[in-house]
């Protein structure tokens, strides 16, 4: 009794005391108490005894139930058989005794019971024993509530695969035992639904408990034994359907029906026959009264019915038409969020895919498309209306505002469906529905909300529209460009920045069509140049500028436009755009400058574009001796950032300028002119202490790599100095993996292949091995992470190439005196460490153990390919980059890994 009293006092302090120190002390005491052997007896007594030394407010009982649940989960396997039997009986008594208390308390007791049953495998058939006890309990006064709750909780615990403490074989055994009692449970639930046993429950409360219990058993698979032919008249199905018409049980009835539809093929047809009734009796009144709960539930149910059986919907029966019409009403229903419309998207997508796919073909396909043309046309109108911004967003005038997260997500989910609708309606019809010349009437204000969402739709279907090969009149877009360009910059804020961004997105997506007229070039350039300065539209405008210059460089490089490009480029230093936006802009300018035929003019323009880059790097180099900048951390950080950006720009310029063959090169070639300035600065930078900054060293290595790639053999004379610079600073800054990526692995392998003997120190071959020894583990880890996430497929070739070269290095090093520094075992350990470092939920069960051996086998074959091809006479069979059998195998293994881990968040 004394311990029970202490527990009750501690629980009261924990829940009600105003002093935080008292609550902390009470919590610590209770945690320690739970770990004692006495906790079993005290908790059991609290739950079963009618005479307690404390007033019952159910808080102490709830705590006691939690104690028993946790102790059973942690120690239940180790309890003696007799102790388990006694505990089982005590929990059953507690369930009956406290069934009239708070529902959460009864649930905790039943969770403890379920945990005990699932840890009583020595009984042979523990669930059989429980059902025998439940049969006795249901005949006692107030026992019905406890039985219903136990029958609800137990199936949930059995099918819960998150609980890894229960083995798969035991879970399967328990599942089979559970389902063997299906007839008894169904009969019991029918009796409860027909009100044959009151059990002290109000009708509405009883029906909710019956539905909850039925939902658990449906998820456990109880209806799998019932013949499909009996579904339409099954009394429990009628009970669930009737429960839809009662407000208190509506949500649970929807859950049960949705679960049944997803599990039983025959049920969609049964429920489709009842859709007209649901529409007339429930949906239409809910739409009139604005009942979001009913509208949302019916939208979810009807979507599931249609998605489960699209073949029934395309028959266009009266019931199918009622369903599509009802769902159109749900999509169009105006509410604060987008959940209702969003819940229908999967149905519309599956229906559109079914019509467009191979399931319907020939003449019948055209007939089906014709029948549903009006449906999808109306759907497009409804979706565009729901996807518009609301009035509060429209009125927001801040410059940093953006669309609501819910709307952004809804629009992302819309993309696939809009593409399908465009294909069904045909691009010409789709575009015609979006464009409306009346926007620019002098008598009516431009409906900017409608304009913005239609621009969004036009942008997402661009691939389908362009693939059709038809020409469209995009004068409406140019009219928008003219209107927005005429606005003072101070007026372009809030929602109008979003409109500006949407126009830029459309310009980028349809650049080939929009830029065909030379007269469009200058207005487009000025429009995009202005938008690059605004945070909300900079990315869209920078991307559109690059696409215009890719698709219409000949139009864009007109002398009258060059001044605009240089104005944009020279302003980059002050704008401080995100690096990806700056890359788009510099790429666009580089593409245009590549078309300038006058070499003197071309070099002058390049010099102007890169002058700020030269200045920033020059200031950093000058500071290496006197360290004056380092005296002012803020100024030093700023100049480091400017120099890093400058190197980034130079790398972009190198990657987009063409270099003629050595025999055709001239002194005034733009790349040679840039290298003439670039290399002396870079050589000093590589030897400086500033390279300890990882961002700067990465940008420098990237610029050097791109310079080597673009100038090719023209850079050969500088190669010794380059390698000397790389090795000099690598020894100081071994943590910078960027050194390993600069033309580095390829050159290092070539050096080792040409001479298998070299001096212990000072040679490039030795430095190469040291570089890989120190940075290899980090590089392999980075590669593994780069292969996770939705964008990983674009990195497969690069990652596979680097891994192939690393493997070749390890194989080659084993043939030398450096095998103690770098060998195949190192690669094995790096890969093992990278895989083990991944969070457990990133990999499937057992994948970590299988992954490393499979990758190592593929790496061995790829390395062998590489070395064999490079060592062959004349080097004619170059399998250096994934071309041999081993290389292709490695790339396939890497691609399969990336493809199967697309849903992992990308942290690279």
Short mmCIF file of C-alpha atoms in Angstrom, two decimals, residues 557-782:
data_model
loop_
_atom_site.label_atom_id
_atom_site.label_comp_id
_atom_site.label_asym_id
_atom_site.label_seq_id
_atom_site.Cartn_x
_atom_site.Cartn_y
_atom_site.Cartn_z
CA UNK A 557 24.16 37.84 -80.55
CA UNK A 558 23.09 40.73 -82.76
CA UNK A 559 25.41 43.70 -82.01
CA UNK A 560 22.49 45.72 -80.66
CA UNK A 561 21.93 43.04 -77.98
CA UNK A 562 25.56 42.64 -76.90
CA UNK A 563 25.41 45.76 -74.76
CA UNK A 564 22.51 44.28 -72.79
CA UNK A 565 24.41 41.05 -72.20
CA UNK A 566 27.50 42.91 -70.98
CA UNK A 567 25.35 45.09 -68.73
CA UNK A 568 23.88 41.91 -67.21
CA UNK A 569 27.33 40.30 -66.80
CA UNK A 570 29.05 43.32 -65.29
CA UNK A 571 26.23 43.71 -62.75
CA UNK A 572 26.68 40.17 -61.38
CA UNK A 573 29.27 41.28 -58.83
CA UNK A 574 26.75 43.55 -57.10
CA UNK A 575 23.72 41.27 -57.39
CA UNK A 576 25.32 38.32 -55.52
CA UNK A 577 22.90 35.81 -57.08
CA UNK A 578 22.72 32.19 -55.94
CA UNK A 579 25.51 30.27 -57.68
CA UNK A 580 23.11 28.21 -59.80
CA UNK A 581 21.45 31.40 -61.10
CA UNK A 582 24.80 33.03 -61.78
CA UNK A 583 25.87 29.92 -63.70
CA UNK A 584 22.80 30.20 -65.94
CA UNK A 585 23.56 33.87 -66.68
CA UNK A 586 27.28 33.39 -67.39
CA UNK A 587 26.47 30.36 -69.56
CA UNK A 588 24.03 32.47 -71.61
CA UNK A 589 26.58 35.24 -72.10
CA UNK A 590 29.34 32.74 -72.98
CA UNK A 591 27.12 31.09 -75.61
CA UNK A 592 26.39 34.45 -77.23
CA UNK A 593 30.03 35.58 -77.14
CA UNK A 594 30.98 32.33 -78.84
CA UNK A 595 29.07 33.56 -81.92
CA UNK A 596 31.02 36.83 -82.18
CA UNK A 597 33.20 36.42 -85.27
CA UNK A 598 35.46 39.41 -84.64
CA UNK A 599 38.21 37.99 -82.39
CA UNK A 600 39.33 41.37 -81.10
CA UNK A 601 35.78 42.28 -80.09
CA UNK A 602 35.26 38.82 -78.63
CA UNK A 603 38.38 39.08 -76.47
CA UNK A 604 37.45 42.57 -75.30
CA UNK A 605 33.99 41.42 -74.27
CA UNK A 606 35.39 38.38 -72.46
CA UNK A 607 37.86 40.60 -70.66
CA UNK A 608 35.03 42.91 -69.53
CA UNK A 609 32.96 39.94 -68.39
CA UNK A 610 35.81 38.48 -66.31
CA UNK A 611 37.45 41.70 -65.13
CA UNK A 612 35.78 41.59 -61.71
CA UNK A 613 36.88 37.96 -61.36
CA UNK A 614 40.48 38.87 -62.14
CA UNK A 615 40.34 41.72 -59.62
CA UNK A 616 38.99 39.57 -56.79
CA UNK A 617 41.57 36.79 -57.31
CA UNK A 618 44.33 39.39 -57.68
CA UNK A 619 43.49 40.99 -54.31
CA UNK A 620 43.62 37.58 -52.66
CA UNK A 621 47.00 36.76 -54.18
CA UNK A 622 48.44 40.15 -53.19
CA UNK A 623 47.35 39.52 -49.60
CA UNK A 624 49.24 36.21 -49.36
CA UNK A 625 52.46 37.95 -48.37
CA UNK A 626 51.35 40.74 -46.03
CA UNK A 627 48.19 39.09 -44.60
CA UNK A 628 46.54 42.49 -44.24
CA UNK A 629 43.11 41.15 -45.20
CA UNK A 630 43.26 38.50 -42.51
CA UNK A 631 43.45 41.25 -39.90
CA UNK A 632 39.81 42.03 -40.79
CA UNK A 633 37.82 38.73 -40.78
CA UNK A 634 34.71 40.28 -42.33
CA UNK A 635 36.67 41.82 -45.23
CA UNK A 636 38.63 38.58 -45.72
CA UNK A 637 35.45 36.49 -45.83
CA UNK A 638 33.99 38.89 -48.39
CA UNK A 639 37.03 38.77 -50.71
CA UNK A 640 37.19 34.97 -50.38
CA UNK A 641 33.57 34.81 -51.53
CA UNK A 642 34.20 37.15 -54.45
CA UNK A 643 37.29 35.19 -55.55
CA UNK A 644 35.36 31.91 -55.30
CA UNK A 645 32.58 33.34 -57.47
CA UNK A 646 35.16 34.69 -59.89
CA UNK A 647 36.74 31.25 -60.30
CA UNK A 648 33.27 29.76 -60.73
CA UNK A 649 32.53 32.19 -63.58
CA UNK A 650 35.86 31.48 -65.26
CA UNK A 651 35.14 27.78 -65.18
CA UNK A 652 31.76 28.36 -66.84
CA UNK A 653 33.39 30.44 -69.60
CA UNK A 654 35.95 27.68 -70.24
CA UNK A 655 33.22 25.06 -70.49
CA UNK A 656 31.32 26.95 -73.23
CA UNK A 657 34.05 28.26 -75.52
CA UNK A 658 35.29 26.04 -78.33
CA UNK A 659 39.00 25.54 -78.84
CA UNK A 660 40.33 24.91 -82.37
CA UNK A 661 42.86 22.21 -83.17
CA UNK A 662 46.47 22.97 -82.30
CA UNK A 663 47.33 23.40 -85.96
CA UNK A 664 44.56 25.98 -86.37
CA UNK A 665 45.08 27.91 -83.13
CA UNK A 666 46.09 31.54 -83.17
CA UNK A 667 47.32 33.92 -80.50
CA UNK A 668 44.08 35.85 -80.50
CA UNK A 669 41.93 32.79 -79.77
CA UNK A 670 39.68 33.68 -76.81
CA UNK A 671 40.57 30.62 -74.71
CA UNK A 672 44.30 31.23 -75.17
CA UNK A 673 43.73 34.88 -74.26
CA UNK A 674 41.90 33.93 -71.08
CA UNK A 675 44.46 31.24 -70.15
CA UNK A 676 47.22 33.81 -70.59
CA UNK A 677 45.69 35.75 -67.69
CA UNK A 678 44.15 32.84 -65.82
CA UNK A 679 47.08 30.46 -65.37
CA UNK A 680 49.65 32.76 -63.69
CA UNK A 681 46.97 33.83 -61.20
CA UNK A 682 45.85 30.25 -60.57
CA UNK A 683 49.44 29.06 -60.16
CA UNK A 684 50.02 31.61 -57.39
CA UNK A 685 46.66 30.81 -55.84
CA UNK A 686 47.38 27.07 -55.71
CA UNK A 687 50.62 27.76 -53.85
CA UNK A 688 48.95 30.13 -51.38
CA UNK A 689 47.61 29.48 -47.90
CA UNK A 690 44.20 30.69 -49.04
CA UNK A 691 43.61 27.22 -50.49
CA UNK A 692 42.85 25.97 -46.98
CA UNK A 693 39.35 27.35 -47.64
CA UNK A 694 37.41 24.40 -49.07
CA UNK A 695 35.00 26.52 -51.16
CA UNK A 696 37.88 28.41 -52.79
CA UNK A 697 39.92 25.27 -53.46
CA UNK A 698 36.88 23.51 -54.94
CA UNK A 699 36.17 26.44 -57.27
CA UNK A 700 39.85 26.65 -58.28
CA UNK A 701 40.08 22.91 -59.02
CA UNK A 702 36.84 23.04 -61.00
CA UNK A 703 38.04 26.01 -63.07
CA UNK A 704 41.34 24.24 -63.73
CA UNK A 705 39.58 21.02 -64.72
CA UNK A 706 37.30 22.84 -67.18
CA UNK A 707 40.24 24.80 -68.58
CA UNK A 708 42.11 21.56 -69.25
CA UNK A 709 39.05 19.96 -70.87
CA UNK A 710 38.32 22.92 -73.13
CA UNK A 711 41.87 23.68 -74.22
CA UNK A 712 43.06 20.07 -74.47
CA UNK A 713 46.56 19.75 -75.89
CA UNK A 714 47.19 23.47 -75.53
CA UNK A 715 47.45 22.90 -71.80
CA UNK A 716 49.98 20.06 -72.05
CA UNK A 717 52.94 22.38 -71.64
CA UNK A 718 51.54 23.50 -68.29
CA UNK A 719 50.82 19.99 -66.99
CA UNK A 720 54.01 19.61 -64.91
CA UNK A 721 53.32 22.90 -63.16
CA UNK A 722 49.69 21.95 -62.59
CA UNK A 723 50.60 18.65 -60.97
CA UNK A 724 53.27 20.35 -58.91
CA UNK A 725 50.73 22.91 -57.64
CA UNK A 726 48.18 20.23 -56.85
CA UNK A 727 50.63 18.03 -54.96
CA UNK A 728 52.17 20.97 -53.08
CA UNK A 729 48.94 22.07 -51.53
CA UNK A 730 47.39 18.65 -51.20
CA UNK A 731 50.00 17.74 -48.61
CA UNK A 732 48.81 20.73 -46.57
CA UNK A 733 45.08 20.39 -47.14
CA UNK A 734 44.47 16.65 -47.37
CA UNK A 735 40.81 16.98 -46.38
CA UNK A 736 39.89 18.68 -49.68
CA UNK A 737 38.59 15.91 -51.93
CA UNK A 738 38.31 18.39 -54.81
CA UNK A 739 41.99 17.76 -55.61
CA UNK A 740 41.17 14.20 -56.52
CA UNK A 741 38.57 15.29 -59.10
CA UNK A 742 40.60 17.81 -61.21
CA UNK A 743 41.78 15.82 -64.44
CA UNK A 744 43.64 14.14 -61.59
CA UNK A 745 42.74 10.43 -61.52
CA UNK A 746 43.10 10.14 -65.30
CA UNK A 747 46.52 11.81 -65.32
CA UNK A 748 47.70 9.87 -62.28
CA UNK A 749 46.74 6.53 -63.83
CA UNK A 750 48.50 7.44 -67.06
CA UNK A 751 51.64 8.30 -65.08
CA UNK A 752 51.61 5.00 -63.20
CA UNK A 753 51.01 3.01 -66.37
CA UNK A 754 53.91 4.65 -68.19
CA UNK A 755 56.35 3.92 -65.41
CA UNK A 756 55.76 1.26 -62.79
CA UNK A 757 58.85 2.34 -60.83
CA UNK A 758 59.33 5.75 -59.33
CA UNK A 759 61.21 7.42 -56.54
CA UNK A 760 59.69 7.23 -53.05
CA UNK A 761 59.10 10.97 -52.77
CA UNK A 762 58.65 13.88 -55.15
CA UNK A 763 57.22 12.09 -58.18
CA UNK A 764 53.66 12.69 -59.29
CA UNK A 765 52.86 8.99 -59.08
CA UNK A 766 53.79 8.95 -55.40
CA UNK A 767 51.76 12.08 -54.73
CA UNK A 768 48.77 10.58 -56.54
CA UNK A 769 48.77 7.56 -54.25
CA UNK A 770 49.11 9.77 -51.17
CA UNK A 771 46.20 11.91 -52.36
CA UNK A 772 43.95 8.89 -52.77
CA UNK A 773 45.12 7.35 -49.49
CA UNK A 774 44.10 10.47 -47.57
CA UNK A 775 40.94 11.44 -49.48
CA UNK A 776 39.64 8.13 -50.81
CA UNK A 777 37.33 7.34 -47.89
CA UNK A 778 35.66 10.75 -48.02
CA UNK A 779 35.31 10.55 -51.79
CA UNK A 780 33.67 7.09 -51.70
CA UNK A 781 31.29 8.28 -48.97
CA UNK A 782 30.34 11.33 -51.03
#
